[in-house]
Tab-separated table of C-alpha atoms and ligand atoms in Angstrom:
chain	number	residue	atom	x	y	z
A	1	UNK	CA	91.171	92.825	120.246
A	2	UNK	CA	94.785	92.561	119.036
A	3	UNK	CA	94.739	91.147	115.648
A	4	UNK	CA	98.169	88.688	114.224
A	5	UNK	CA	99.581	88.203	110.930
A	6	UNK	CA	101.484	85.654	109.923
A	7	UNK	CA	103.865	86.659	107.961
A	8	UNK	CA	106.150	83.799	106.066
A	9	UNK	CA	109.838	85.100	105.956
A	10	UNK	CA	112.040	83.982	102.637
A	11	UNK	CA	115.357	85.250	103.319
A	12	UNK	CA	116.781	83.180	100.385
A	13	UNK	CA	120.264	83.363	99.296
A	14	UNK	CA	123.015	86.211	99.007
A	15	UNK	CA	122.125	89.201	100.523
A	16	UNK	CA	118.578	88.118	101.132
A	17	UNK	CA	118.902	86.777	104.604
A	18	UNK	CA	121.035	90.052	105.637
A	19	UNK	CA	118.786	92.350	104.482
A	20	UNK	CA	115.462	91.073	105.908
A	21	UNK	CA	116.853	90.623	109.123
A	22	UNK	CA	116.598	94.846	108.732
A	23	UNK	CA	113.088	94.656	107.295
A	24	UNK	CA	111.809	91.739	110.441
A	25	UNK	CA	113.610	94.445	112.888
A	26	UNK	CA	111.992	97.528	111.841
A	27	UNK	CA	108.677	94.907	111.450
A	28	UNK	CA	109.189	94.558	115.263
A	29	UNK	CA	109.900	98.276	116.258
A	30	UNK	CA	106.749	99.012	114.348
A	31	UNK	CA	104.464	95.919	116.352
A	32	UNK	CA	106.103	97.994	120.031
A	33	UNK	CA	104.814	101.450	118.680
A	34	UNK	CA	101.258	100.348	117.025
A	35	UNK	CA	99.066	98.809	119.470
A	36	UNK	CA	96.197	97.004	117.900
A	37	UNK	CA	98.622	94.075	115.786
A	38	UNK	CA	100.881	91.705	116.217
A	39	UNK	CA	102.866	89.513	113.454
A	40	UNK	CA	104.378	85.987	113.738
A	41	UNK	CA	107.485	85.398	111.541
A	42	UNK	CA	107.078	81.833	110.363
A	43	UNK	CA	110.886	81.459	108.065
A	44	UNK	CA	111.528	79.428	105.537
A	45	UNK	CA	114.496	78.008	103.134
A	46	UNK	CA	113.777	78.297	99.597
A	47	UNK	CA	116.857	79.253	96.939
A	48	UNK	CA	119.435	77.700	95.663
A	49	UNK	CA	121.201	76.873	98.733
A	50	UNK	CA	118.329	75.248	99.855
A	51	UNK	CA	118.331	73.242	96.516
A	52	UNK	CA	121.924	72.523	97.247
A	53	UNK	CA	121.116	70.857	101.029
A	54	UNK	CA	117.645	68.984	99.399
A	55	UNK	CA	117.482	68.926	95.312
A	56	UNK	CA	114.898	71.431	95.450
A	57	UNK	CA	114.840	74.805	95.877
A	58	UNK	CA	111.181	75.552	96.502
A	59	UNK	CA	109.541	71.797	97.617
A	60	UNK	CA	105.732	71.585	97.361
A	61	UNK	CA	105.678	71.276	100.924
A	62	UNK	CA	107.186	74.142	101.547
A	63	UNK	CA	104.836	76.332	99.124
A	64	UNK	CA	101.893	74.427	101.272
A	65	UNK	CA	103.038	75.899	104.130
A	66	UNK	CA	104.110	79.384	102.473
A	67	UNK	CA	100.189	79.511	101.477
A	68	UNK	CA	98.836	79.568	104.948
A	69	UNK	CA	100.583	83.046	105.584
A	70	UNK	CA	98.652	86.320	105.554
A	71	UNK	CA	101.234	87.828	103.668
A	72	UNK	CA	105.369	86.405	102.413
A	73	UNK	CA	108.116	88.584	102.715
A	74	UNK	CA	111.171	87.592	100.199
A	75	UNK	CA	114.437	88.731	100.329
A	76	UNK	CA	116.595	87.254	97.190
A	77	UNK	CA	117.199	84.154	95.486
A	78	UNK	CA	119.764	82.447	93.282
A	79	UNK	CA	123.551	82.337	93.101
A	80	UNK	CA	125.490	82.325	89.617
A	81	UNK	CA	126.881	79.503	90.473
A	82	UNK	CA	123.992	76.942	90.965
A	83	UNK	CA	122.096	76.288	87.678
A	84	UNK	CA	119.783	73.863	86.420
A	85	UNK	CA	121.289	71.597	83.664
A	86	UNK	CA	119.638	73.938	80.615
A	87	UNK	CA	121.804	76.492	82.247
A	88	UNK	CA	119.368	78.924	83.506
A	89	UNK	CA	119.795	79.881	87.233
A	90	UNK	CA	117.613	78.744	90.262
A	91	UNK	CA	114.310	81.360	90.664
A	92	UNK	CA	111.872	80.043	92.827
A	93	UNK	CA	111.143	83.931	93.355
A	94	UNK	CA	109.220	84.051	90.035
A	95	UNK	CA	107.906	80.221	90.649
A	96	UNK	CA	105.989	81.683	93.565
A	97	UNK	CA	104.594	84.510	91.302
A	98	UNK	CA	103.950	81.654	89.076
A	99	UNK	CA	102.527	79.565	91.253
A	100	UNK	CA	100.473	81.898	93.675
A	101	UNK	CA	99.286	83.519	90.058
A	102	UNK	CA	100.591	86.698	91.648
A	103	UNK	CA	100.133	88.928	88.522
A	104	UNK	CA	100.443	92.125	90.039
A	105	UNK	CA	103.935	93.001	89.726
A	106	UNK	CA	104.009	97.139	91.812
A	107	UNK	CA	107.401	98.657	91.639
A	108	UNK	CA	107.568	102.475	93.360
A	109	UNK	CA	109.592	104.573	91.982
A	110	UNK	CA	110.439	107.585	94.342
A	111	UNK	CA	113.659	109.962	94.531
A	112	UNK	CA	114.264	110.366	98.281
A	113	UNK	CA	116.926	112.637	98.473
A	114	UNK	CA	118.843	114.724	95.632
A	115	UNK	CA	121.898	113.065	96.329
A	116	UNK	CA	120.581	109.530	95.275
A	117	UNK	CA	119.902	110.005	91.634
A	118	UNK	CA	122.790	110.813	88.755
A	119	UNK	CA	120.185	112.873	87.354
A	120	UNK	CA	120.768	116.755	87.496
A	121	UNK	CA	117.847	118.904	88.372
A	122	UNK	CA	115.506	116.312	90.735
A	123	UNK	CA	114.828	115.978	94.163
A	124	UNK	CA	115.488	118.790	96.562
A	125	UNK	CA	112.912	121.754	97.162
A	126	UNK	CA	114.057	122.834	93.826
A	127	UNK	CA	114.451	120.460	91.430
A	128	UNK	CA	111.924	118.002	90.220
A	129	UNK	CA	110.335	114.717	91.606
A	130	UNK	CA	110.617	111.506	90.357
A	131	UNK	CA	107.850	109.848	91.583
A	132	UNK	CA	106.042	106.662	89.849
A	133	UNK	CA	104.844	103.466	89.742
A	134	UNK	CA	105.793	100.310	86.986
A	135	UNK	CA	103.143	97.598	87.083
A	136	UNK	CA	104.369	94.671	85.935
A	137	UNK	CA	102.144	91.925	84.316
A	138	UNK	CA	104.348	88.894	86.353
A	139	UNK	CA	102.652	85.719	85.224
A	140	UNK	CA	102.774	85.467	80.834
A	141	UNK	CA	104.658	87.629	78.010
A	142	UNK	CA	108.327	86.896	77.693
A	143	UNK	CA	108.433	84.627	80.416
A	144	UNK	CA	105.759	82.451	80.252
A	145	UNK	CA	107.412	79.344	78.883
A	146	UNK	CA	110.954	79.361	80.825
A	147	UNK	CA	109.972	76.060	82.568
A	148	UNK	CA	108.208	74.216	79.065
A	149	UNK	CA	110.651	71.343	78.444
A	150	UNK	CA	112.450	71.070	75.336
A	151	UNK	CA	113.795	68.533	73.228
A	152	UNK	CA	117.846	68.540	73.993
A	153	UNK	CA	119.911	68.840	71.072
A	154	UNK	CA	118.120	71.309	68.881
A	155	UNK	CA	120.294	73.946	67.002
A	156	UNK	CA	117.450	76.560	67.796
A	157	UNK	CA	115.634	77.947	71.047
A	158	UNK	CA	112.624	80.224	70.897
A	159	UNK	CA	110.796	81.981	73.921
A	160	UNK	CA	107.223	82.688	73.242
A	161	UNK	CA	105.822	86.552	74.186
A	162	UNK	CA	102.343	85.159	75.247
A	163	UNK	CA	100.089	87.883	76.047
A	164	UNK	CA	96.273	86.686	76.868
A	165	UNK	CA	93.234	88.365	77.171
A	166	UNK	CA	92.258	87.951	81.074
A	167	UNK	CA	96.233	88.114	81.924
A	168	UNK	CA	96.116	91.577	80.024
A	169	UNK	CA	92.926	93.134	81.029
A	170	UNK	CA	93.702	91.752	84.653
A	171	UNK	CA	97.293	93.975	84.943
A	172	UNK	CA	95.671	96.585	82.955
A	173	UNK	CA	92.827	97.062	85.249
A	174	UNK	CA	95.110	97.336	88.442
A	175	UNK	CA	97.232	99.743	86.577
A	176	UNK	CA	94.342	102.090	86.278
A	177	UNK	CA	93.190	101.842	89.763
A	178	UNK	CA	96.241	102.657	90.866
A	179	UNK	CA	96.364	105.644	88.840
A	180	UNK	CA	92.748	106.573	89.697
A	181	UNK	CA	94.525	106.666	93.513
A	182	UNK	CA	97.481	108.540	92.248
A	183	UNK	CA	97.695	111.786	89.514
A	184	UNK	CA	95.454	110.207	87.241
A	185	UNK	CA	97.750	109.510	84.045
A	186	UNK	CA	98.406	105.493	83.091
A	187	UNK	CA	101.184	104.802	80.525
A	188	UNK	CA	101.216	101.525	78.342
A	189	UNK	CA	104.584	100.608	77.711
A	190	UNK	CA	104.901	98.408	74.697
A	191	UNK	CA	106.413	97.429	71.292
A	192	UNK	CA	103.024	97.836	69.141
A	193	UNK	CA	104.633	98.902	66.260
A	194	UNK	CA	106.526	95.492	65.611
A	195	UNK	CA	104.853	92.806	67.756
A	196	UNK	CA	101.553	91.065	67.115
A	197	UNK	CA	100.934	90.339	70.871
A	198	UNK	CA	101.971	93.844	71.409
A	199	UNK	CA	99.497	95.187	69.417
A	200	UNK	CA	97.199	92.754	71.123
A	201	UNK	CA	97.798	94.375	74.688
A	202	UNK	CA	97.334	97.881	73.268
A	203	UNK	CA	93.778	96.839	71.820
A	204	UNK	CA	93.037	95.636	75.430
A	205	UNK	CA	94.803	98.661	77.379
A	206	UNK	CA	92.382	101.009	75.245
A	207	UNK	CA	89.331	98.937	75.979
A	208	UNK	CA	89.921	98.717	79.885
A	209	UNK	CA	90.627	102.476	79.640
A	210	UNK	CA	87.131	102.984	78.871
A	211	UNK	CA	86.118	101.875	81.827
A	212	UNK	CA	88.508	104.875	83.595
A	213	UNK	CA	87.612	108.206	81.922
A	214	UNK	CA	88.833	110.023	84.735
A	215	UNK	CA	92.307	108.526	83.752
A	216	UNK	CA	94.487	110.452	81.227
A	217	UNK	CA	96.127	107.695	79.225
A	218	UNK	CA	99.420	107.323	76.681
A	219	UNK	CA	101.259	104.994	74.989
A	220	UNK	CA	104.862	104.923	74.966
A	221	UNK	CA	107.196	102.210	72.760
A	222	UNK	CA	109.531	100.196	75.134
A	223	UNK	CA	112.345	101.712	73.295
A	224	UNK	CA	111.424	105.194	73.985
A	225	UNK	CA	110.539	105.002	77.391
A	226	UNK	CA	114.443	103.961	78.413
A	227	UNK	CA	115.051	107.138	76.651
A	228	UNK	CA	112.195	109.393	78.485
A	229	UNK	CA	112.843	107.568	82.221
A	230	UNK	CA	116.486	109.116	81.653
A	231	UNK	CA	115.257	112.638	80.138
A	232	UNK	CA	111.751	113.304	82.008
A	233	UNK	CA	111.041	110.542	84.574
A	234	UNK	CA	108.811	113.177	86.101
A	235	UNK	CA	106.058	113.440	84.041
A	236	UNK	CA	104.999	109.656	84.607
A	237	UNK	CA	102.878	108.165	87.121
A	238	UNK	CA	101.890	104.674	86.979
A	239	UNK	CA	103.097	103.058	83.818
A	240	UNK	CA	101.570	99.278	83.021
A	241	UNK	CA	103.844	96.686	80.828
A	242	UNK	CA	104.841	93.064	80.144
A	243	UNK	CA	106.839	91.016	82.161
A	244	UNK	CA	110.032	91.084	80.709
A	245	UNK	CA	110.216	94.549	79.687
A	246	UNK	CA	109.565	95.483	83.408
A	247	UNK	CA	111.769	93.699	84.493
A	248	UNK	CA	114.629	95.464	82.361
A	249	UNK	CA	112.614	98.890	83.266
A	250	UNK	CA	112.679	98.493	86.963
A	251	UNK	CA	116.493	98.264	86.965
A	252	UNK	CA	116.918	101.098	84.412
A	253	UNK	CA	114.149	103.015	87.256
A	254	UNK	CA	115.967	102.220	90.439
A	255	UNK	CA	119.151	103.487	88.304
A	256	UNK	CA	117.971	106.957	88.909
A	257	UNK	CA	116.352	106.784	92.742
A	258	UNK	CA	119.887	105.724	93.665
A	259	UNK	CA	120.502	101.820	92.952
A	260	UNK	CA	119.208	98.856	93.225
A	261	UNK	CA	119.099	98.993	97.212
A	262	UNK	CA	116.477	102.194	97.054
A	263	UNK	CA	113.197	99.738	95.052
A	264	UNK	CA	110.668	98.183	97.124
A	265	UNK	CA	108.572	95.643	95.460
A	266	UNK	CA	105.074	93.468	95.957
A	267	UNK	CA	103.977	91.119	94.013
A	268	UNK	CA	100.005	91.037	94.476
A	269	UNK	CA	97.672	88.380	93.034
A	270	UNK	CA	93.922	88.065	94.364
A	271	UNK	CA	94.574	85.122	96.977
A	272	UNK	CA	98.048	85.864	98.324
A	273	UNK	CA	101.838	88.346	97.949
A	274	UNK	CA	104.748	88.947	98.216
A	275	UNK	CA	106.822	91.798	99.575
A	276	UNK	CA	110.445	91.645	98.195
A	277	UNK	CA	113.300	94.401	97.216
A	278	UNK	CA	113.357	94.930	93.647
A	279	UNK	CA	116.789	93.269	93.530
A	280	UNK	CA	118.497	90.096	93.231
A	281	UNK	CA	121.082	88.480	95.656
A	282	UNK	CA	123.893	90.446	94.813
A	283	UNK	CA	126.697	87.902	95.453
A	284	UNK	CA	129.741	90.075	95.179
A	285	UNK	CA	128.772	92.292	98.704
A	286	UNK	CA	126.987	89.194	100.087
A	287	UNK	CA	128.294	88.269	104.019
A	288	UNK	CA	130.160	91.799	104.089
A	289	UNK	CA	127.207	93.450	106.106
A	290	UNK	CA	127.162	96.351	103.877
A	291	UNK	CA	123.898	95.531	101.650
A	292	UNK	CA	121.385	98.562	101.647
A	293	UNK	CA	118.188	97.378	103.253
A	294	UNK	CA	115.895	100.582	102.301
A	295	UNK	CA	114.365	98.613	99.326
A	296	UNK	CA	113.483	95.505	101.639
A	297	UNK	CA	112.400	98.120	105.020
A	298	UNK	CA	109.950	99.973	102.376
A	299	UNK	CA	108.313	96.701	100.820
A	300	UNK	CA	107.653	96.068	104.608
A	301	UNK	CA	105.799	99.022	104.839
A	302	UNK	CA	103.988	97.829	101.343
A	303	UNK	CA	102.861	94.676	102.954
A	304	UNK	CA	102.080	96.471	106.191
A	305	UNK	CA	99.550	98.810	103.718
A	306	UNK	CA	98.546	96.124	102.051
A	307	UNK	CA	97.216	94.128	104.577
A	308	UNK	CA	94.858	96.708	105.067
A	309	UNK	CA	94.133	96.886	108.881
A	310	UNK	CA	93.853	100.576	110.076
A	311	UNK	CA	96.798	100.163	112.625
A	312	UNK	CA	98.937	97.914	109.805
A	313	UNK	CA	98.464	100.888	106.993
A	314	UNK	CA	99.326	103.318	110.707
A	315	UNK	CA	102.923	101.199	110.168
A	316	UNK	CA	103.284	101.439	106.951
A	317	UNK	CA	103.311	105.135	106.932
A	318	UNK	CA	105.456	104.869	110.121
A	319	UNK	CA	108.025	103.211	108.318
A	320	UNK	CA	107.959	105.375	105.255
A	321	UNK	CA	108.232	108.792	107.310
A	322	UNK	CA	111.432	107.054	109.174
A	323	UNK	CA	113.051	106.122	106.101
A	324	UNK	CA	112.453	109.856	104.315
A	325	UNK	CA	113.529	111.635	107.859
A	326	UNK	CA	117.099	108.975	108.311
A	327	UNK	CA	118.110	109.581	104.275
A	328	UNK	CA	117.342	113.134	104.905
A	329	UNK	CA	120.746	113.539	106.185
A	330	UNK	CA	123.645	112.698	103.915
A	331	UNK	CA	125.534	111.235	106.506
A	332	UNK	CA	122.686	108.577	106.365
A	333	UNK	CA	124.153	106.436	103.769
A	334	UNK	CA	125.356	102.921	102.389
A	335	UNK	CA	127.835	102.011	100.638
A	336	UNK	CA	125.788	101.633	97.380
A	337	UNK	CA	124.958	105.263	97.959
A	338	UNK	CA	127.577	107.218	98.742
A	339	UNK	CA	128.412	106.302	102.505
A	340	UNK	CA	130.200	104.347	105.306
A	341	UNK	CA	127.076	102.754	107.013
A	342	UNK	CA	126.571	98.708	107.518
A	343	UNK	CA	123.328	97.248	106.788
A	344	UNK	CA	122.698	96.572	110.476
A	345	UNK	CA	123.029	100.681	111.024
A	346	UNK	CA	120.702	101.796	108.450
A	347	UNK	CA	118.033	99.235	110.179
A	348	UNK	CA	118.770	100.566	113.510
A	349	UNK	CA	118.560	104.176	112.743
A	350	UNK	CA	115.084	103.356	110.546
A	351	UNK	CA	113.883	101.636	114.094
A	352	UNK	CA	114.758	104.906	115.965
A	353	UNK	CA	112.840	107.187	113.539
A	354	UNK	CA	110.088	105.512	113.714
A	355	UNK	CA	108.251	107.908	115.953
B	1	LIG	P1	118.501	89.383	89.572
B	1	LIG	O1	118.843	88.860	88.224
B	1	LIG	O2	118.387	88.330	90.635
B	1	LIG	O3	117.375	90.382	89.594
B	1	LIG	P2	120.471	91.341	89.186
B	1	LIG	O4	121.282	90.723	88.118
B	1	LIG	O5	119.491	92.422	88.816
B	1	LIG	O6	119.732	90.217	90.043
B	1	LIG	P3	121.348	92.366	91.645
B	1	LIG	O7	121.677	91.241	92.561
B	1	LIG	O8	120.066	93.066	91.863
B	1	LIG	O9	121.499	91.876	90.187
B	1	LIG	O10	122.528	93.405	91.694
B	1	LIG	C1	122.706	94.440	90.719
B	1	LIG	C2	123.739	95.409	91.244
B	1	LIG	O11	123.175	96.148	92.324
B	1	LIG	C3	124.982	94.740	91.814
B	1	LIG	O12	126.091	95.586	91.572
B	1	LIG	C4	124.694	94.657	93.294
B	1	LIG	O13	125.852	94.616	94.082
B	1	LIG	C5	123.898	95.930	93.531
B	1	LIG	N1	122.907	95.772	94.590
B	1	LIG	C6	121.770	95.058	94.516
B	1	LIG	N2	121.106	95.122	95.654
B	1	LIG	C7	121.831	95.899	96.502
B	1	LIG	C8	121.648	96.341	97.856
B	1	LIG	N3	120.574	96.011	98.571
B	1	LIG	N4	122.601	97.115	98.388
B	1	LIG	C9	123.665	97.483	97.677
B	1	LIG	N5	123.899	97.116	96.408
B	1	LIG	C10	122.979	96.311	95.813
């Protein structure tokens, strides 16, 4: 029996739309070389140009529908230009984390060519891999109370780093699964020595570790670790940390695979997720055709793996063995990496690896 997902598709604003039309085409390429299942691509608008054409960029309607999905795939949202009155740009992308209490933020980490990282001495048969994963906690710490009105007029503004027990054992938990599937070493990244609720996390990172003792474990400031990703990103493997500071890490981590074009993303929480590229909407290449959809192709395969159907997690590998055997040759390249190729190239050259 052929089995369908629905998949809801969030194109958003900026280079969103442009670069999951590359993810939905591979998506199809995969569906003609997998028997077994099928996916429906149910769209929807939800961004800031959406909250331009209706006053709101992600309607409860909209989420109602968004929920029936088997899985969401997001491209971008938000444009510098449309911001709510406090100033602060439109992000239904982290509403829906919000929202769909999708805690699990995975960000991959993986050097596919030497030529992608300003690193000297990775990638390549001779140099070294970089290779990890950041788990971000998505739903408290630093960004927990963005939406929490405030009284106008105040000459002072504080956000609160809220770190709770079940939200931290929760992200901590996943981290070390994911490690137990992986080399076996889980990093907490935090700011222990100075913060309360940092110290906090760290109490609740060791207790949860207890529970892994076939998990090596460290514990690395937030500070430091910008350092080390720069000076040994090789000797990590799945590194767990609060919201905000992986959201700072994951850009300073695509950095050195090659940009922010090269990180695939999924945001997991126990009912639903969502598959997105690590970046945002990138307004100054948006409607040029030249955005690099490698970050949005691989967090199809994510989704494909995560779904979890023998002839879905078939795709997913599919798609990551086309990706690795097109940016094997250097000619193979976007602008944000070095090359001449449109966005609609790199998806069709994907689609014809996929063998
Ligand atoms: P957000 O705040 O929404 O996460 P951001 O401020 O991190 O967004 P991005 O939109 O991710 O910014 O863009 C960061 C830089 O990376 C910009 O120079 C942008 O042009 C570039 N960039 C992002 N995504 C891509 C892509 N897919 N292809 C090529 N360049 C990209």
């Amino acid at each position: 029996m052929i089995q369908t997902y629905s998949i809801a598709v969030l194109g958003g604003d900026g280079i969103g739309p442009e670069v999951v039309a590359e993810g939905l085409k591979v998506l199809r390429a995969v569906e003609a070389r997998v028997p077994g299942v099928n996916y429906r691509f149910v769209a929807h608008s939800v961004g800031a140009a959406e909250f331009l054409h209706s006053g709101d960029p992600l309607s409860a309607a909209t989420l109602e529908k968004i929920k029936e999905a088997d899985a969401i795939l997001l491209g971008a949202m938000g444009l510098p230009e449309v911001r709510w009155p406090s100033g602060v740009e439109m992000t239904p992308q982290i509403d829906l984390r919000e929202k769909l209490d999708l805690y699990n933020g995975v960000r991959p980490i993986k050097l596919l060519h030497e030529t992608h990282t300003p690193l000297k001495g990775y990638g390549g048969a001779a140099g070294k891999p970089i290779d990890f994963v950041i788990v971000r906690e998505n739903c408290e710490g630093l960004f927990s109370e963005r939406l929490t009105p405030r009284p106008a007029g105040r000459d002072f503004e504080t956000d609160t780093m809220k770190i709770t027990r079940r939200g931290a054992e929760r992200i901590c938990r996943e981290a070390f699964k994911l490690a137990q599937s992986r080399r076996k070493l889980c990093t907490l990244v935090d700011k222990a020595n100075v913060l309360p609720s940092m110290a906090f996390l760290r109490k609740i990172f060791d207790e949860v570790a207890r529970d892994f003792p076939d998990v090596r474990t460290e514990r690395v400031y937030v500070d430091a670790m910008a350092l080390f990703l720069v000076q040994r990103p090789e000797t990590f493997d799945v590194m767990v940390t609060e919201n905000m500071f992986g959201d700072i890490l994951s850009d300073l981590a695509a950095g050195i695979i090659g940009g922010m074009g090269m990180a695939p993303s999924a945001d997991i929480g126990d009912d639903y997720a969502v598959f997105q590229p690590s970046h945002g909407t990138a307004p100054t290449i948006a409607g040029k055709g030249i955005a690099n959809p490698i970050a949005t192709i691989l967090s199809v395969a994510m989704m494909l793996a995560w779904l979890g159907h023998p002839e879905s997690i078939r795709g997913a590998r599919l798609i990551e063995r086309a990706v690795e055997r097109v940016l094997a040759d250097p000619a193979h390249r976007t602008a944000d990496i070095g090359g001449k190729l449109s966005t609609a190239q790199m998806g069709n050259l994907v689609c014809q690896a996929l063998t």
